[in-house]
Coordinates of C-alpha atoms and ligand atoms in Angstrom, one line a residue:
M6 CA -15.4 17.2 17.8
A7 CA -15.4 13.8 19.5
R8 CA -13.1 12.6 22.1
I9 CA -12.0 8.9 21.7
E10 CA -10.6 7.0 24.6
I11 CA -8.9 3.6 24.1
D12 CA -9.8 1.5 27.0
R13 CA -6.9 0.5 29.4
S14 CA -4.2 2.1 27.2
G15 CA -4.2 5.6 28.6
E16 CA -4.5 6.9 25.0
T17 CA -7.1 9.5 24.0
F18 CA -7.4 11.5 20.8
T19 CA -9.9 13.8 19.1
C20 CA -11.7 13.0 15.9
E21 CA -13.3 15.6 13.7
D22 CA -14.7 14.9 10.1
D23 CA -12.6 11.8 10.2
T24 CA -12.6 8.0 10.7
I25 CA -11.5 6.7 14.1
L26 CA -8.4 4.9 12.5
R27 CA -7.2 8.0 10.6
A28 CA -7.7 10.3 13.6
A29 CA -5.7 7.9 15.8
L30 CA -2.8 7.8 13.3
R31 CA -2.8 11.6 13.0
A32 CA -2.4 11.6 16.8
G33 CA 0.6 9.3 16.5
I34 CA -1.1 6.2 18.0
G35 CA -0.2 2.6 16.9
F36 CA -3.7 1.6 15.7
P37 CA -3.4 -1.7 13.7
Y38 CA -4.6 -1.5 10.0
A39 CA -3.6 -2.4 6.5
C40 CA -5.9 -1.5 3.6
N41 CA -7.7 1.5 4.9
S42 CA -10.5 0.6 2.6
G43 CA -12.8 -1.7 4.6
S44 CA -11.5 -5.0 3.2
C45 CA -8.9 -6.6 5.4
G46 CA -10.5 -6.3 8.9
N47 CA -7.2 -5.5 10.6
C48 CA -8.5 -2.2 12.1
R49 CA -11.4 -3.8 14.0
F50 CA -12.3 -2.5 17.5
T51 CA -15.0 -3.1 20.0
L52 CA -17.3 -0.1 20.9
I53 CA -17.7 0.1 24.7
E54 CA -19.4 3.4 25.0
G55 CA -20.8 5.9 22.5
E56 CA -22.1 5.7 18.9
V57 CA -20.4 5.4 15.6
E58 CA -21.6 5.0 12.0
H59 CA -19.8 3.3 9.0
G60 CA -19.0 5.3 5.9
F61 CA -19.1 2.1 3.8
G62 CA -21.9 -0.1 5.2
K63 CA -21.1 -3.2 3.0
A64 CA -17.4 -3.3 3.8
A65 CA -15.9 -6.8 3.0
G66 CA -13.9 -6.8 6.2
W67 CA -17.1 -6.4 8.4
S68 CA -19.1 -9.5 9.2
E69 CA -22.5 -10.3 10.8
R70 CA -20.6 -11.7 13.8
D71 CA -18.8 -8.3 14.2
I72 CA -22.1 -6.5 14.1
R73 CA -23.5 -8.8 16.8
R74 CA -20.4 -8.2 19.0
N75 CA -20.5 -4.4 18.5
R76 CA -17.2 -4.6 16.6
W77 CA -16.5 -1.9 14.0
L78 CA -13.9 -1.1 11.4
G79 CA -11.6 1.8 12.4
C80 CA -11.1 2.9 8.8
Q81 CA -14.8 3.2 8.2
A82 CA -16.2 4.2 11.7
I83 CA -17.1 7.9 12.1
P84 CA -18.0 8.8 15.7
R85 CA -21.4 10.5 16.5
G86 CA -20.0 11.8 19.8
D87 CA -17.4 10.9 22.5
C88 CA -16.6 7.1 22.5
R89 CA -14.7 4.6 24.5
I90 CA -13.3 1.7 22.4
K91 CA -11.2 -1.4 23.0
L92 CA -8.4 -2.9 20.8
R93 CA -4.8 -4.0 21.2
L94 CA -2.5 -1.2 20.1
D95 CA 0.8 -2.2 18.4
D96 CA 3.9 0.1 18.1
Q97 CA 4.7 -1.2 14.6
Y98 CA 1.7 0.8 13.4
R99 CA 2.8 4.0 15.1
P100 CA 3.3 6.3 12.1
A101 CA 6.8 7.5 11.4
I102 CA 5.2 10.4 9.5
R103 CA 1.8 11.4 10.7
P104 CA -0.8 11.4 7.8
A105 CA -2.5 14.7 6.8
K106 CA -5.0 15.8 4.2
T107 CA -4.1 18.2 1.3
G108 CA -5.4 19.4 -2.1
A109 CA -3.5 18.4 -5.2
L110 CA -3.3 19.3 -8.9
L111 CA -3.0 16.6 -11.5
E112 CA 0.1 17.8 -13.3
S113 CA 0.7 15.0 -15.8
V114 CA -0.3 11.5 -16.9
R115 CA 1.8 8.9 -18.7
E116 CA 1.2 5.4 -20.1
I117 CA 3.3 2.7 -18.4
T118 CA 1.7 -0.3 -19.9
H119 CA -1.6 -0.8 -21.9
D120 CA -3.6 -0.5 -18.7
I121 CA -1.3 1.2 -16.1
R122 CA -0.9 4.9 -16.1
E123 CA 1.4 7.1 -13.9
Y124 CA -0.3 10.2 -12.4
D125 CA 1.9 13.1 -11.0
L126 CA 0.1 15.0 -8.3
R127 CA 1.5 18.4 -7.2
L128 CA 0.5 18.8 -3.6
D129 CA -0.8 22.2 -2.3
R130 CA 1.8 21.8 0.5
A131 CA 4.8 19.5 0.4
M132 CA 4.5 16.4 2.7
D133 CA 7.0 13.7 3.3
A134 CA 6.3 10.0 2.9
L135 CA 8.4 6.8 3.0
A136 CA 9.1 4.8 -0.1
G137 CA 6.5 2.0 -0.3
Q138 CA 3.7 3.9 1.4
Y139 CA 0.3 4.8 0.0
A140 CA -2.3 7.6 0.0
L141 CA -6.1 7.8 0.0
V142 CA -7.2 9.8 -3.0
D143 CA -10.7 11.3 -3.3
L144 CA -12.0 10.9 -6.8
P145 CA -14.7 13.2 -8.1
G146 CA -18.2 11.6 -7.7
M147 CA -16.9 8.7 -5.5
T148 CA -18.2 8.5 -1.9
Q149 CA -15.1 6.7 -0.6
P150 CA -11.4 7.4 -1.3
R151 CA -9.3 4.8 -3.2
A152 CA -5.8 3.6 -1.9
Y153 CA -2.9 4.1 -4.3
S154 CA 0.8 3.6 -3.6
M155 CA 3.3 6.2 -4.6
S156 CA 5.8 5.2 -7.3
A157 CA 7.9 8.3 -6.4
I158 CA 8.0 11.1 -3.9
G159 CA 9.8 14.0 -5.6
E160 CA 10.7 17.7 -5.1
G161 CA 11.0 17.4 -1.4
G162 CA 7.5 16.0 -1.0
A163 CA 5.8 18.4 -3.3
L164 CA 5.2 15.9 -6.2
W165 CA 3.7 12.5 -5.5
S166 CA 3.5 10.0 -8.4
F167 CA 1.2 7.0 -8.5
Q168 CA 1.0 4.1 -11.0
I169 CA -2.6 3.0 -11.3
K170 CA -4.1 0.1 -13.1
L171 CA -7.4 1.0 -14.8
M172 CA -9.6 -2.0 -13.8
P173 CA -12.3 -2.9 -16.4
G174 CA -15.7 -2.0 -15.0
G175 CA -14.2 -0.3 -11.9
A176 CA -16.1 2.8 -10.8
G177 CA -12.9 4.5 -9.5
S178 CA -11.0 3.5 -12.6
S179 CA -13.5 5.0 -15.0
V180 CA -13.4 8.3 -13.1
L181 CA -9.5 8.2 -13.3
A182 CA -9.5 7.4 -17.0
G183 CA -11.5 10.6 -17.7
L184 CA -9.1 12.9 -15.7
S185 CA -6.6 15.0 -17.4
H186 CA -3.9 17.6 -16.7
G187 CA -5.2 20.4 -14.4
A188 CA -7.8 18.3 -12.5
R189 CA -8.1 19.1 -8.8
L190 CA -8.1 16.2 -6.3
S191 CA -7.6 15.8 -2.6
L192 CA -5.5 13.2 -0.9
D193 CA -4.7 11.9 2.6
G194 CA -1.5 10.3 3.6
P195 CA 1.0 8.8 3.9
F196 CA -0.3 5.4 5.2
G197 CA 1.1 1.9 5.3
T198 CA 3.9 0.0 7.0
A199 CA 5.4 -1.8 3.9
H200 CA 8.1 0.8 3.4
L201 CA 11.8 0.5 2.8
R202 CA 13.9 -0.3 5.9
P203 CA 17.2 1.2 4.8
E204 CA 18.9 0.1 8.0
A205 CA 18.1 -3.6 7.5
P206 CA 21.4 -5.5 6.9
R207 CA 20.1 -7.8 4.2
D208 CA 20.0 -7.8 0.4
I209 CA 16.8 -6.2 -1.0
L210 CA 14.2 -8.3 -2.9
C211 CA 11.2 -6.5 -4.4
V212 CA 8.4 -8.5 -6.0
A213 CA 5.6 -6.7 -7.9
G214 CA 2.5 -8.2 -9.4
G215 CA 0.9 -5.8 -12.0
S216 CA 0.3 -2.4 -10.5
G217 CA 2.2 -3.6 -7.4
L218 CA 5.0 -2.1 -9.5
S219 CA 4.2 1.4 -8.1
P220 CA 5.4 0.9 -4.4
M221 CA 8.2 -1.6 -5.5
L222 CA 9.6 1.0 -7.9
A223 CA 9.5 3.6 -5.1
I224 CA 11.4 1.2 -2.8
C225 CA 14.0 0.4 -5.6
R226 CA 14.5 4.1 -6.4
A227 CA 14.9 5.0 -2.7
A228 CA 17.3 2.1 -2.0
V229 CA 19.5 2.9 -5.0
A230 CA 19.8 6.5 -3.8
D231 CA 20.3 5.7 -0.1
P232 CA 24.0 5.3 1.0
R233 CA 22.9 3.0 3.8
C234 CA 21.8 0.5 1.2
G235 CA 25.0 0.9 -0.9
A236 CA 26.5 -2.5 -0.1
R237 CA 23.2 -4.4 -0.8
N238 CA 22.2 -6.2 -3.9
I239 CA 18.8 -5.0 -5.1
T240 CA 16.6 -7.3 -7.2
L241 CA 13.1 -6.5 -8.7
Y242 CA 10.9 -9.3 -10.0
Y243 CA 7.9 -8.1 -12.0
G244 CA 5.0 -10.5 -12.8
A245 CA 3.0 -9.8 -16.0
R246 CA 0.5 -11.8 -17.9
G247 CA 1.8 -11.1 -21.4
M248 CA 4.0 -8.7 -23.4
A249 CA 1.4 -6.0 -23.3
D250 CA 1.9 -5.8 -19.5
L251 CA 5.7 -5.1 -19.7
F252 CA 7.0 -1.6 -19.4
D253 CA 9.9 0.4 -20.7
T254 CA 12.8 -0.4 -18.4
A255 CA 14.0 3.2 -18.8
I256 CA 11.8 4.0 -15.7
L257 CA 14.1 1.8 -13.5
P258 CA 17.0 3.6 -11.8
H259 CA 20.1 3.5 -14.1
E260 CA 23.9 4.3 -14.0
A261 CA 25.0 7.4 -16.0
D262 CA 26.1 4.9 -18.8
G263 CA 22.6 3.4 -18.9
T264 CA 23.4 0.2 -17.0
P265 CA 20.5 -0.7 -14.6
K266 CA 21.5 -0.2 -10.9
L267 CA 19.4 -3.2 -9.9
R268 CA 18.8 -6.7 -11.2
F269 CA 15.4 -6.7 -13.0
V270 CA 13.6 -10.0 -13.7
P271 CA 10.3 -10.0 -15.6
A272 CA 8.2 -13.1 -15.6
L273 CA 5.2 -13.9 -17.9
S274 CA 2.4 -16.0 -16.5
E275 CA 0.2 -16.5 -19.6
S276 CA 1.3 -15.8 -23.2
A277 CA 5.0 -15.6 -24.0
P278 CA 5.9 -14.8 -27.6
E279 CA 8.2 -17.1 -29.6
G280 CA 11.8 -16.4 -28.7
W281 CA 11.0 -15.2 -25.2
T282 CA 14.0 -16.4 -23.1
G283 CA 12.9 -14.9 -19.8
R284 CA 11.1 -16.5 -16.9
R285 CA 7.6 -18.0 -17.3
G286 CA 5.1 -19.0 -14.6
M287 CA 3.4 -17.7 -11.5
L288 CA 5.5 -15.0 -9.8
H289 CA 5.9 -16.7 -6.4
E290 CA 7.0 -20.0 -8.1
V291 CA 9.5 -18.1 -10.3
V292 CA 11.0 -16.3 -7.2
E293 CA 11.2 -19.6 -5.3
A294 CA 12.8 -21.4 -8.2
D295 CA 15.4 -18.7 -8.6
L296 CA 16.3 -17.9 -5.0
G297 CA 15.2 -20.9 -2.9
A298 CA 17.2 -21.3 0.3
D299 CA 18.7 -17.8 -0.3
L300 CA 15.3 -16.1 0.3
A301 CA 15.9 -15.9 4.1
R302 CA 19.0 -13.7 3.4
H303 CA 16.7 -11.0 2.0
E304 CA 14.6 -8.2 3.2
V305 CA 11.5 -8.9 1.1
Y306 CA 9.0 -6.4 -0.1
F307 CA 6.0 -7.3 -2.3
A308 CA 2.7 -5.8 -3.5
G309 CA 0.0 -6.7 -6.0
P310 CA -3.3 -8.5 -6.2
P311 CA -4.4 -10.4 -3.1
A312 CA -3.9 -13.9 -4.6
M313 CA -0.4 -13.1 -5.6
A314 CA 0.5 -11.5 -2.2
E315 CA -1.0 -14.4 -0.3
A316 CA 0.9 -17.0 -2.4
M317 CA 4.1 -15.0 -1.8
E318 CA 3.5 -14.8 1.9
R319 CA 2.9 -18.6 2.2
M320 CA 5.9 -19.5 0.1
L321 CA 8.2 -17.2 2.1
Y322 CA 7.0 -18.7 5.4
Q323 CA 7.7 -22.2 4.1
R324 CA 11.2 -21.0 3.1
G325 CA 11.9 -19.8 6.6
V326 CA 11.7 -16.0 6.0
A327 CA 11.0 -14.3 9.3
P328 CA 7.7 -12.2 9.4
E329 CA 9.9 -9.2 10.4
Q330 CA 11.7 -9.5 7.0
M331 CA 8.5 -9.4 5.0
H332 CA 6.8 -6.1 4.1
F333 CA 3.8 -6.1 1.8
D334 CA 0.5 -4.6 0.7
K335 CA -2.4 -6.6 -0.8
F336 CA -4.2 -4.4 -3.3
L337 CA -7.7 -5.4 -2.0
Ligands
FAD410 C1 -2.9 -0.5 0.4 C2 -3.4 -0.5 -1.0 C3 -2.6 0.1 -2.0 C4 -3.0 0.1 -3.3 N1 -2.2 0.6 -4.3 C5 -2.5 0.6 -5.6 C6 -1.7 1.1 -6.6 O1 -0.6 1.6 -6.3 N2 -2.1 1.1 -7.9 C7 -3.3 0.5 -8.2 O2 -3.6 0.5 -9.4 N3 -4.2 0.0 -7.3 C8 -3.8 0.1 -6.0 N4 -4.7 -0.4 -5.0 C9 -6.0 -0.9 -5.4 C10 -7.0 0.3 -5.5 O3 -7.2 0.9 -4.3 C11 -8.4 -0.1 -6.0 O4 -8.9 -1.1 -5.2 C12 -8.4 -0.6 -7.4 O5 -7.8 0.4 -8.2 C13 -9.8 -0.9 -7.8 O6 -10.2 -0.2 -8.9 P1 -11.6 0.7 -8.8 O7 -11.4 1.8 -7.8 O8 -11.8 1.1 -10.3 O9 -12.7 -0.3 -8.4 P2 -14.0 0.0 -7.6 O10 -14.9 -1.2 -7.9 O11 -14.6 1.3 -8.0 O12 -13.6 -0.1 -6.1 C14 -12.9 -1.1 -5.5 C15 -12.5 -0.8 -4.1 O13 -13.2 0.2 -3.5 C16 -14.0 -0.3 -2.5 N5 -15.3 0.3 -2.8 C17 -16.1 0.2 -3.9 N6 -17.2 0.9 -3.7 C18 -17.2 1.5 -2.5 C19 -18.1 2.3 -1.8 N7 -19.2 2.7 -2.2 N8 -17.7 2.7 -0.6 C20 -16.5 2.3 -0.1 N9 -15.6 1.5 -0.7 C21 -16.0 1.1 -1.9 C22 -14.1 -1.8 -2.6 O14 -14.2 -2.4 -1.4 C23 -12.7 -2.0 -3.3 O15 -11.7 -2.1 -2.3 C24 -4.3 -0.4 -3.7 C25 -5.1 -1.0 -2.7 C26 -4.6 -1.0 -1.4 C27 -5.5 -1.6 -0.3
FES411 S1 -7.7 -1.2 7.5 FE1 -9.8 -1.2 7.9 S2 -10.5 -2.9 6.9 FE2 -8.4 -2.9 6.3

């Protein structure tokens, strides 16, 4: 077991069979991060004393310059002994629920669209998570876990559901596609800061690109059920390429008489069939055209492919939405 000291912070923690980032979060420390997958670079630290190795050597978020300056990625670095590291801690990353590892049984799989499936995992022990958070799932035969956001956290934390897009040619996707009821997996979580803020006083706007639907659905479901959000309007925009990417709206939260409890706005960016009267175009442009100056009155949540998330972020800044009102994950 290694002892990790964060220089000039007074914080120390132990790390055993773990990455430095995840061990810090398990110890309740506000270690900055986002993707947990080696891509964003947010978890970078400088190694002052000791030795570490990277689980994923070719991580996209780790540059030649980082290597020259002895900077490492917390989500990939595994200590070889005691270490002293340097980084700026930030309380917004201090986990409300400390992540933990558990085994899980794949209980069921459903089709949501032609390429998104929803997987229900029954955890060996119930664990809580906030709506909008994600887990790291170990897939059989893969050396690194994949990040997937929960679409629902049910049965008091015993059942976590995930909507996952099967990417053509993706190594993780091809393993997932072959899994069926009864498969054993292990997962680690919850992670992420793009979760529902039920105490925020503004209307709720969720924007999902493709499989970004998973955490946005979790947020909508939790907001509808939370009395603290009772007075807020809840709107979900969903960006799809064509009709094959649309899903059955029965999965959205509904009143007993079948009326949706939120406003749902699908937008098609590529092919729209004759007679389609809904929105067309790129998701961030559709949202801007519809809400414009009203955007700053919303608490905005969004998730999806990096290009979509970056376009949303830029547009929201230009529209005067404060960074504290934006909560998002880029599916790197
Ligand atoms: C915070 C977050 C939440 C996400 N939530 C969802 C979700 O809810 N639903 C969904 O469909 N997708 C989600 N994703 C995307 C998902 O994690 C995968 O990146 C995506 O499914 C890629 O498919 P793949 O695993 O088949 O691709 P692959 O090509 O197998 O892997 C792609 C990802 O794994 C990394 N990778 C590949 N090989 C290695 C290796 N040898 N060692 C280490 N890392 C490697 C890559 O850097 C890349 O990030 C999320 C991503 C992030 C960061
Ligand atoms: S959190 Fe480590 S690279 Fe993104």
